[in-house]
Short mmCIF file of C-alpha atoms in Angstrom, two decimals:
data_model
loop_
_atom_site.label_atom_id
_atom_site.label_comp_id
_atom_site.label_asym_id
_atom_site.label_seq_id
_atom_site.Cartn_x
_atom_site.Cartn_y
_atom_site.Cartn_z
CA UNK A 1 66.80 76.78 105.06
CA UNK A 2 68.50 78.66 108.29
CA UNK A 3 71.74 79.43 108.27
CA UNK A 4 74.08 77.99 110.80
CA UNK A 5 74.96 80.67 112.83
CA UNK A 6 78.95 80.84 113.71
CA UNK A 7 81.29 82.75 116.10
CA UNK A 8 83.68 84.56 113.78
CA UNK A 9 87.00 85.91 115.04
CA UNK A 10 88.27 88.94 112.63
CA UNK A 11 92.03 90.09 113.18
CA UNK A 12 93.78 92.63 111.61
CA UNK A 13 96.74 94.62 112.28
CA UNK A 14 94.91 97.52 113.15
CA UNK A 15 96.54 100.05 110.15
CA UNK A 16 93.83 102.38 109.84
CA UNK A 17 92.77 101.27 106.22
CA UNK A 18 92.03 97.49 106.76
CA UNK A 19 90.42 98.43 110.25
CA UNK A 20 87.73 100.52 108.67
CA UNK A 21 87.54 97.94 106.20
CA UNK A 22 87.03 95.09 108.30
CA UNK A 23 84.83 96.60 110.57
CA UNK A 24 82.83 97.12 107.57
CA UNK A 25 82.86 93.28 107.41
CA UNK A 26 82.36 92.08 110.75
CA UNK A 27 78.91 94.46 110.57
CA UNK A 28 77.85 92.77 107.63
CA UNK A 29 78.45 89.03 108.54
CA UNK A 30 76.94 90.61 112.45
CA UNK A 31 73.82 91.46 110.34
CA UNK A 32 73.81 88.03 108.79
CA UNK A 33 73.70 86.56 111.78
CA UNK A 34 77.18 85.55 112.96
CA UNK A 35 78.60 86.20 116.45
CA UNK A 36 81.81 87.90 115.80
CA UNK A 37 84.56 89.18 118.25
CA UNK A 38 87.47 91.30 116.56
CA UNK A 39 91.07 90.96 117.37
CA UNK A 40 94.06 92.92 117.14
CA UNK A 41 97.95 93.19 118.02
CA UNK A 42 97.41 97.17 118.06
CA UNK A 43 95.03 98.79 120.85
CA UNK A 44 92.01 99.69 118.66
CA UNK A 45 89.82 98.53 121.30
CA UNK A 46 87.60 102.06 121.83
CA UNK A 47 86.83 102.09 117.62
CA UNK A 48 86.01 98.54 117.61
CA UNK A 49 83.65 98.47 120.70
CA UNK A 50 82.22 102.06 119.63
CA UNK A 51 80.85 99.50 116.56
CA UNK A 52 79.15 97.46 119.30
CA UNK A 53 81.63 94.60 118.26
CA UNK A 54 83.29 92.45 121.02
CA UNK A 55 87.06 92.82 121.54
CA UNK A 56 90.13 90.52 122.38
CA UNK A 57 93.48 92.46 122.73
CA UNK A 58 95.99 90.45 120.82
CA UNK A 59 100.02 90.55 122.00
CA UNK A 60 101.64 93.01 119.55
CA UNK A 61 103.48 91.54 116.28
CA UNK A 62 107.36 91.78 115.88
CA UNK A 63 107.34 92.50 111.92
CA UNK A 64 111.21 92.91 111.59
CA UNK A 65 113.62 91.83 114.06
CA UNK A 66 117.52 91.22 113.72
CA UNK A 67 118.53 87.72 114.99
CA UNK A 68 121.84 89.04 116.34
CA UNK A 69 119.66 91.73 118.39
CA UNK A 70 117.90 88.77 120.47
CA UNK A 71 121.25 87.11 121.50
CA UNK A 72 121.74 85.09 118.36
CA UNK A 73 124.48 84.61 116.02
CA UNK A 74 123.99 83.89 112.78
CA UNK A 75 125.53 83.93 109.21
CA UNK A 76 124.21 82.26 106.44
CA UNK A 77 122.02 78.96 108.15
CA UNK A 78 119.36 78.71 110.43
CA UNK A 79 119.58 76.10 112.51
CA UNK A 80 117.53 74.68 115.81
CA UNK A 81 118.69 77.15 118.53
CA UNK A 82 117.59 80.33 116.20
CA UNK A 83 114.07 78.47 115.03
CA UNK A 84 113.38 78.25 118.82
CA UNK A 85 114.39 81.13 119.89
CA UNK A 86 112.85 83.03 116.86
CA UNK A 87 109.16 81.33 117.30
CA UNK A 88 109.46 82.91 120.96
CA UNK A 89 110.45 86.53 119.62
CA UNK A 90 107.04 85.98 117.54
CA UNK A 91 105.06 85.37 120.44
CA UNK A 92 103.82 81.83 118.79
CA UNK A 93 102.73 80.14 122.14
CA UNK A 94 101.20 83.03 122.89
CA UNK A 95 98.76 83.65 119.46
CA UNK A 96 98.39 79.93 120.03
CA UNK A 97 96.85 80.26 123.85
CA UNK A 98 94.87 83.47 122.59
CA UNK A 99 93.25 81.31 119.73
CA UNK A 100 92.15 78.84 121.73
CA UNK A 101 90.77 80.83 124.22
CA UNK A 102 88.45 82.37 122.02
CA UNK A 103 86.77 79.26 120.70
CA UNK A 104 85.21 80.83 117.47
CA UNK A 105 83.98 78.32 114.87
CA UNK A 106 85.99 80.35 111.90
CA UNK A 107 89.08 82.77 111.83
CA UNK A 108 89.01 85.56 109.17
CA UNK A 109 93.07 87.14 109.45
CA UNK A 110 94.58 89.57 107.76
CA UNK A 111 97.27 88.05 105.62
CA UNK A 112 100.02 90.24 107.05
CA UNK A 113 99.25 87.96 110.32
CA UNK A 114 101.14 85.06 109.11
CA UNK A 115 101.77 84.18 112.82
CA UNK A 116 98.30 83.85 113.15
CA UNK A 117 97.45 82.13 110.42
CA UNK A 118 99.67 79.63 110.68
CA UNK A 119 98.78 78.82 114.40
CA UNK A 120 95.29 78.65 113.48
CA UNK A 121 96.36 75.49 110.73
CA UNK A 122 98.47 74.18 113.49
CA UNK A 123 95.47 74.07 115.84
CA UNK A 124 93.09 72.85 112.86
CA UNK A 125 90.72 75.79 113.18
CA UNK A 126 89.12 76.80 109.73
CA UNK A 127 90.86 79.99 108.89
CA UNK A 128 90.45 82.16 105.55
CA UNK A 129 93.12 84.90 104.89
CA UNK A 130 91.52 88.45 104.17
CA UNK A 131 93.49 91.14 102.19
CA UNK A 132 92.40 94.58 101.25
CA UNK A 133 94.73 94.07 98.05
CA UNK A 134 94.29 92.82 94.57
CA UNK A 135 95.71 89.64 94.03
CA UNK A 136 99.46 89.50 93.35
CA UNK A 137 99.98 86.37 91.75
CA UNK A 138 101.76 85.48 88.39
CA UNK A 139 99.48 86.11 85.20
CA UNK A 140 100.29 86.22 82.01
CA UNK A 141 97.94 89.40 81.16
CA UNK A 142 97.77 91.08 84.28
CA UNK A 143 100.67 93.53 85.32
CA UNK A 144 102.37 92.88 89.09
CA UNK A 145 100.22 95.21 92.12
CA UNK A 146 103.33 97.54 91.99
CA UNK A 147 103.02 98.41 88.32
CA UNK A 148 101.50 101.67 86.18
CA UNK A 149 100.97 99.13 82.98
CA UNK A 150 97.22 99.08 81.46
CA UNK A 151 96.80 95.92 80.36
CA UNK A 152 96.43 96.07 76.29
CA UNK A 153 97.98 99.58 76.36
CA UNK A 154 101.54 100.65 74.96
CA UNK A 155 104.41 98.26 75.23
CA UNK A 156 104.29 96.87 79.10
CA UNK A 157 101.01 96.49 78.25
CA UNK A 158 101.52 93.38 75.82
CA UNK A 159 102.12 89.85 76.98
CA UNK A 160 105.79 90.61 76.74
CA UNK A 161 106.12 93.47 78.63
CA UNK A 162 103.66 92.20 81.12
CA UNK A 163 106.10 89.00 81.76
CA UNK A 164 109.43 91.73 81.83
CA UNK A 165 107.18 93.54 85.06
CA UNK A 166 106.50 89.90 86.94
CA UNK A 167 110.52 89.03 86.31
CA UNK A 168 111.79 92.54 87.69
CA UNK A 169 108.95 92.27 90.43
CA UNK A 170 110.68 89.06 91.38
CA UNK A 171 113.74 89.79 90.94
CA UNK A 172 113.43 92.87 93.37
CA UNK A 173 111.68 90.47 95.90
CA UNK A 174 114.58 88.16 95.64
CA UNK A 175 117.59 91.01 95.90
CA UNK A 176 115.37 92.33 99.09
CA UNK A 177 115.22 89.16 100.64
CA UNK A 178 118.84 88.33 100.13
CA UNK A 179 119.75 92.14 101.52
CA UNK A 180 117.63 90.81 104.66
CA UNK A 181 120.13 87.91 105.06
CA UNK A 182 122.92 89.30 104.49
CA UNK A 183 121.85 92.33 107.04
CA UNK A 184 120.41 89.32 109.70
CA UNK A 185 117.52 91.20 109.42
CA UNK A 186 115.19 88.23 108.46
CA UNK A 187 114.28 86.77 111.47
CA UNK A 188 110.59 86.72 110.75
CA UNK A 189 110.60 85.68 107.35
CA UNK A 190 113.12 82.39 108.54
CA UNK A 191 111.08 81.63 111.32
CA UNK A 192 108.06 81.77 109.36
CA UNK A 193 109.47 79.73 106.82
CA UNK A 194 110.23 76.56 109.67
CA UNK A 195 106.96 77.01 111.50
CA UNK A 196 105.00 76.85 107.87
CA UNK A 197 107.12 73.51 107.67
CA UNK A 198 105.89 72.29 111.07
CA UNK A 199 102.43 73.05 110.95
CA UNK A 200 101.86 71.09 107.21
CA UNK A 201 101.99 73.71 105.21
CA UNK A 202 102.99 72.74 101.52
CA UNK A 203 105.71 74.58 99.92
CA UNK A 204 103.26 75.34 96.72
CA UNK A 205 100.54 76.56 99.37
CA UNK A 206 103.22 79.97 99.67
CA UNK A 207 104.94 82.61 97.36
CA UNK A 208 107.50 84.35 98.78
CA UNK A 209 107.26 88.06 98.17
CA UNK A 210 108.46 91.43 99.44
CA UNK A 211 104.74 93.02 99.29
CA UNK A 212 102.98 92.67 101.74
CA UNK A 213 105.78 90.55 103.61
CA UNK A 214 105.96 87.91 103.65
CA UNK A 215 104.04 85.97 101.76
CA UNK A 216 101.02 85.40 99.31
CA UNK A 217 99.03 82.60 100.04
CA UNK A 218 97.97 79.74 97.10
CA UNK A 219 96.45 76.64 98.91
CA UNK A 220 94.05 78.71 101.42
CA UNK A 221 91.03 80.62 99.87
CA UNK A 222 91.40 84.03 100.04
CA UNK A 223 89.12 87.42 100.38
CA UNK A 224 89.80 90.16 99.11
CA UNK A 225 88.13 93.35 100.55
CA UNK A 226 87.32 94.96 97.08
CA UNK A 227 85.72 94.23 93.92
CA UNK A 228 86.32 92.08 90.75
CA UNK A 229 84.77 94.96 88.45
CA UNK A 230 87.35 97.23 89.41
CA UNK A 231 90.31 94.37 88.80
CA UNK A 232 91.61 94.03 85.17
CA UNK A 233 90.40 90.82 83.12
CA UNK A 234 91.39 87.95 83.47
CA UNK A 235 92.15 88.55 87.18
CA UNK A 236 90.54 85.83 88.34
CA UNK A 237 92.40 83.12 90.93
CA UNK A 238 90.68 79.54 91.69
CA UNK A 239 91.41 80.83 95.76
CA UNK A 240 90.75 84.47 95.45
CA UNK A 241 87.24 86.08 96.14
CA UNK A 242 86.24 89.41 96.01
CA UNK A 243 83.83 91.01 98.73
CA UNK A 244 83.31 93.95 96.79
CA UNK A 245 84.36 97.04 98.81
CA UNK A 246 83.75 97.23 102.34
CA UNK A 247 82.59 100.58 103.04
CA UNK A 248 81.08 101.67 106.79
CA UNK A 249 79.65 105.18 106.01
CA UNK A 250 78.56 105.42 109.82
CA UNK A 251 81.77 104.87 110.97
CA UNK A 252 82.58 106.92 114.28
CA UNK A 253 86.23 108.00 113.94
CA UNK A 254 87.28 110.68 116.46
CA UNK A 255 87.55 114.53 114.82
CA UNK A 256 88.32 117.56 117.14
CA UNK A 257 84.69 119.23 117.25
CA UNK A 258 86.25 122.49 115.70
CA UNK A 259 87.29 120.55 112.27
CA UNK A 260 83.62 118.67 112.10
CA UNK A 261 82.13 123.20 112.34
CA UNK A 262 84.37 123.68 110.01
CA UNK A 263 83.78 121.14 107.47
CA UNK A 264 80.28 122.20 107.57
CA UNK A 265 80.69 125.68 107.18
CA UNK A 266 82.69 124.89 103.88
CA UNK A 267 79.45 122.51 102.80
CA UNK A 268 77.48 125.48 103.94
CA UNK A 269 79.32 127.38 100.94
CA UNK A 270 79.25 125.14 98.27
CA UNK A 271 75.71 125.40 97.12
CA UNK A 272 76.60 126.14 93.06
CA UNK A 273 80.29 125.78 93.95
CA UNK A 274 82.60 122.18 93.31
CA UNK A 275 84.04 120.56 96.16
CA UNK A 276 87.43 119.03 95.65
CA UNK A 277 88.77 116.96 98.38
CA UNK A 278 92.58 116.27 98.58
CA UNK A 279 93.84 113.73 101.04
CA UNK A 280 97.64 112.62 101.55
CA UNK A 281 98.35 108.84 102.87
CA UNK A 282 98.54 108.88 106.26
CA UNK A 283 101.55 106.08 105.74
CA UNK A 284 104.28 108.18 104.32
CA UNK A 285 105.57 112.14 105.13
CA UNK A 286 103.27 114.71 103.06
CA UNK A 287 104.86 115.71 99.61
CA UNK A 288 104.95 119.65 100.40
CA UNK A 289 105.90 120.68 97.15
CA UNK A 290 103.65 119.11 95.27
CA UNK A 291 100.68 120.14 97.66
CA UNK A 292 101.61 123.70 97.09
CA UNK A 293 101.56 123.54 93.14
CA UNK A 294 97.58 121.95 94.74
CA UNK A 295 97.28 125.04 96.57
CA UNK A 296 98.18 127.21 93.83
CA UNK A 297 96.12 125.47 91.17
CA UNK A 298 93.15 126.88 93.02
CA UNK A 299 93.97 130.73 93.01
CA UNK A 300 92.38 131.33 89.71
CA UNK A 301 89.88 129.47 90.67
CA UNK A 302 86.67 130.96 92.77
CA UNK A 303 84.28 128.82 91.63
CA UNK A 304 86.02 125.62 93.26
CA UNK A 305 86.21 125.00 96.68
CA UNK A 306 89.56 122.55 98.05
CA UNK A 307 89.23 120.57 100.89
CA UNK A 308 92.72 119.65 101.93
CA UNK A 309 93.54 116.76 104.14
CA UNK A 310 97.16 116.62 105.36
CA UNK A 311 97.41 113.06 107.33
CA UNK A 312 98.96 114.49 110.46
CA UNK A 313 101.97 114.55 108.49
CA UNK A 314 102.27 118.51 107.91
CA UNK A 315 101.28 121.96 109.03
CA UNK A 316 98.82 125.09 107.71
CA UNK A 317 101.76 126.77 108.80
CA UNK A 318 103.91 124.79 106.00
CA UNK A 319 101.89 127.07 103.55
CA UNK A 320 102.03 130.62 102.60
CA UNK A 321 99.55 132.76 100.87
CA UNK A 322 96.69 130.42 101.20
CA UNK A 323 93.62 131.10 98.89
CA UNK A 324 90.48 131.66 100.05
CA UNK A 325 88.96 128.86 98.53
CA UNK A 326 91.26 126.51 100.26
CA UNK A 327 90.70 124.94 103.47
CA UNK A 328 93.75 122.84 104.98
CA UNK A 329 93.10 120.45 108.00
CA UNK A 330 95.15 118.42 109.82
CA UNK A 331 92.58 115.46 109.60
CA UNK A 332 88.88 115.71 108.29
CA UNK A 333 86.09 113.06 108.51
CA UNK A 334 86.56 111.83 105.14
CA UNK A 335 83.40 110.02 104.83
CA UNK A 336 81.24 113.16 105.09
CA UNK A 337 83.40 115.30 102.76
CA UNK A 338 83.50 112.28 100.27
CA UNK A 339 79.54 112.33 100.59
CA UNK A 340 80.06 116.24 99.11
CA UNK A 341 82.92 116.60 96.75
CA UNK A 342 82.58 116.04 92.85
CA UNK A 343 86.36 115.34 92.53
CA UNK A 344 88.49 113.27 94.94
CA UNK A 345 92.22 114.16 94.45
CA UNK A 346 94.34 111.22 95.95
CA UNK A 347 97.14 108.94 96.58
CA UNK A 348 95.97 105.41 94.79
CA UNK A 349 95.09 103.77 97.91
CA UNK A 350 92.63 101.63 97.62
CA UNK A 351 90.55 102.62 100.65
CA UNK A 352 90.06 105.77 99.50
CA UNK A 353 89.37 104.54 95.72
CA UNK A 354 86.52 102.06 97.03
CA UNK A 355 85.52 105.13 98.85
CA UNK A 356 85.01 107.12 96.13
CA UNK A 357 83.17 104.63 94.41
CA UNK A 358 80.65 104.45 97.27
CA UNK A 359 79.78 107.95 96.36
CA UNK A 360 80.58 108.22 92.19
CA UNK A 361 83.22 110.70 92.82
CA UNK A 362 85.55 110.59 89.79
CA UNK A 363 89.67 110.94 90.71
CA UNK A 364 92.60 112.46 90.02
CA UNK A 365 95.40 109.88 91.52
CA UNK A 366 98.74 110.94 92.51
CA UNK A 367 99.91 107.59 93.06
CA UNK A 368 102.29 107.71 96.10
CA UNK A 369 104.26 104.94 94.21
CA UNK A 370 104.27 103.15 97.23
CA UNK A 371 102.85 99.19 98.09
CA UNK A 372 99.74 98.52 95.38
CA UNK A 373 99.19 102.42 94.57
CA UNK A 374 100.77 102.26 91.43
CA UNK A 375 98.52 99.41 90.50
CA UNK A 376 95.06 100.61 92.21
CA UNK A 377 95.84 103.82 90.03
CA UNK A 378 96.21 102.14 86.77
CA UNK A 379 92.80 100.26 87.50
CA UNK A 380 90.85 103.41 87.98
CA UNK A 381 92.32 104.74 84.64
CA UNK A 382 91.94 101.35 82.55
CA UNK A 383 87.91 101.51 83.88
CA UNK A 384 87.51 105.68 83.41
CA UNK A 385 87.01 106.46 86.46
CA UNK A 386 89.88 109.03 86.83
CA UNK A 387 92.69 110.21 85.77
CA UNK A 388 96.28 109.59 86.64
CA UNK A 389 98.66 112.41 87.05
CA UNK A 390 102.75 113.19 87.77
CA UNK A 391 104.15 115.07 90.44
CA UNK A 392 106.71 116.26 89.25
CA UNK A 393 105.72 117.31 85.94
CA UNK A 394 102.29 118.38 86.61
CA UNK A 395 102.34 121.84 87.03
CA UNK A 396 99.52 123.96 88.87
CA UNK A 397 97.89 124.96 85.73
CA UNK A 398 98.11 121.01 84.55
CA UNK A 399 96.48 120.25 87.88
CA UNK A 400 93.59 122.61 87.54
CA UNK A 401 93.07 122.00 83.80
CA UNK A 402 92.82 117.84 84.82
CA UNK A 403 90.53 118.62 87.60
CA UNK A 404 88.35 120.65 84.70
CA UNK A 405 88.40 117.65 82.42
CA UNK A 406 86.88 115.16 85.40
CA UNK A 407 84.48 117.94 86.04
CA UNK A 408 83.39 118.49 82.56
CA UNK A 409 83.78 115.13 80.84
CA UNK A 410 81.01 113.27 81.62
CA UNK A 411 82.31 109.81 80.54
CA UNK A 412 83.79 109.96 84.08
CA UNK A 413 80.70 110.55 85.93
CA UNK A 414 79.35 107.75 83.71
CA UNK A 415 81.80 105.64 84.11
CA UNK A 416 81.58 106.05 87.99
CA UNK A 417 78.03 105.42 88.14
CA UNK A 418 78.44 102.08 86.12
CA UNK A 419 81.09 100.76 88.68
CA UNK A 420 78.63 101.81 91.71
CA UNK A 421 76.03 99.66 90.22
CA UNK A 422 78.42 96.73 90.44
CA UNK A 423 79.29 97.94 93.76
CA UNK A 424 75.84 98.11 94.90
CA UNK A 425 74.70 94.77 93.34
CA UNK A 426 77.65 93.24 95.55
CA UNK A 427 76.39 94.35 98.69
CA UNK A 428 73.45 92.68 98.38
CA UNK A 429 75.30 89.21 98.10
CA UNK A 430 75.41 87.51 101.39
CA UNK A 431 79.47 87.31 102.22
CA UNK A 432 78.61 84.15 104.41
CA UNK A 433 78.77 81.46 101.87
CA UNK A 434 82.29 82.58 100.47
CA UNK A 435 83.71 83.38 104.47
#
């Protein structure tokens, strides 16, 4: 039976992680026979078209705005005048025009682009939200994505502990929303809430949240670009579908030729040595004090090579007495390095975790504590794919010992191979049926 060819438009925020993952998704769907158009509010045209995909530039998204900055006075109410002005600030008309012009059969839209999702619903264009995160809706046996708790482990892994974690998470969300109201910076949330009602979205479809802002979707099918086996048990939800990790091994990220040459020379030195790759989140400032401890951990370990990517947030000049087996870069071609790495020392970002699974690289994770990094770290530890460290408490010696444990204890490599088998199985399945 021939599968119908669809024109599918994919829209994301354009941030590096979701950009790379969604391009991999686009290429998978293209391989399944569909025509793909990529849309983005950031200018990522060069990256997208390099992969042979059509591209449409969207207007920028106003993620945060204060109503008073838009010429409106606001106290504790949100009237019609504010709402109409808010829709203009959020460029609702422009987004509707862009979706109408593209004439797609199906839209896959990043869950952070609520304006686009609501516009699609109003225009009656089939839409499926996509997310880079694991589901973050209340389940009695699964902690919030911001928690380091492991189900069944310790007090916080019990049903009572998990419930308390959810209560704390909901308290935090309500507190942040109230603070935004008091500081008059909740224009986007207020406008979107009114717009959701206007387009016919039922109240039970949306869960107010502060991660990621502004909603979780309960009334629409959602695709999460992750592996179900990496999630905790009892995590399944009726409207969440796991595509498996979207890793584009052939992604064409641009790196200076000198860094490529330097990486090739390091890889040529590897031979009987172990390569450890340390990456820093591109979203936040680098923790120089911690990274100095990482560098020091390699002083007495000439049998190891360290490639440290600083994420563009710091300079090699910030470090003194760098050992010969330590190599610092602003940016590195992560796919190329991970393909040859024995251990990944990372911050808990889900995209790096997925790429480590792709290449069967055990992880030592020092969670950045932001967004979903704690929850992703907990999942890695739960499944025996790595070890969690503590930035403040771990000395260079402890860092060194944890790296040695990952290299010497074969259970981490074995667990990683089992997870990778699940991942490879997921790659054999067509995505079209769940889109």
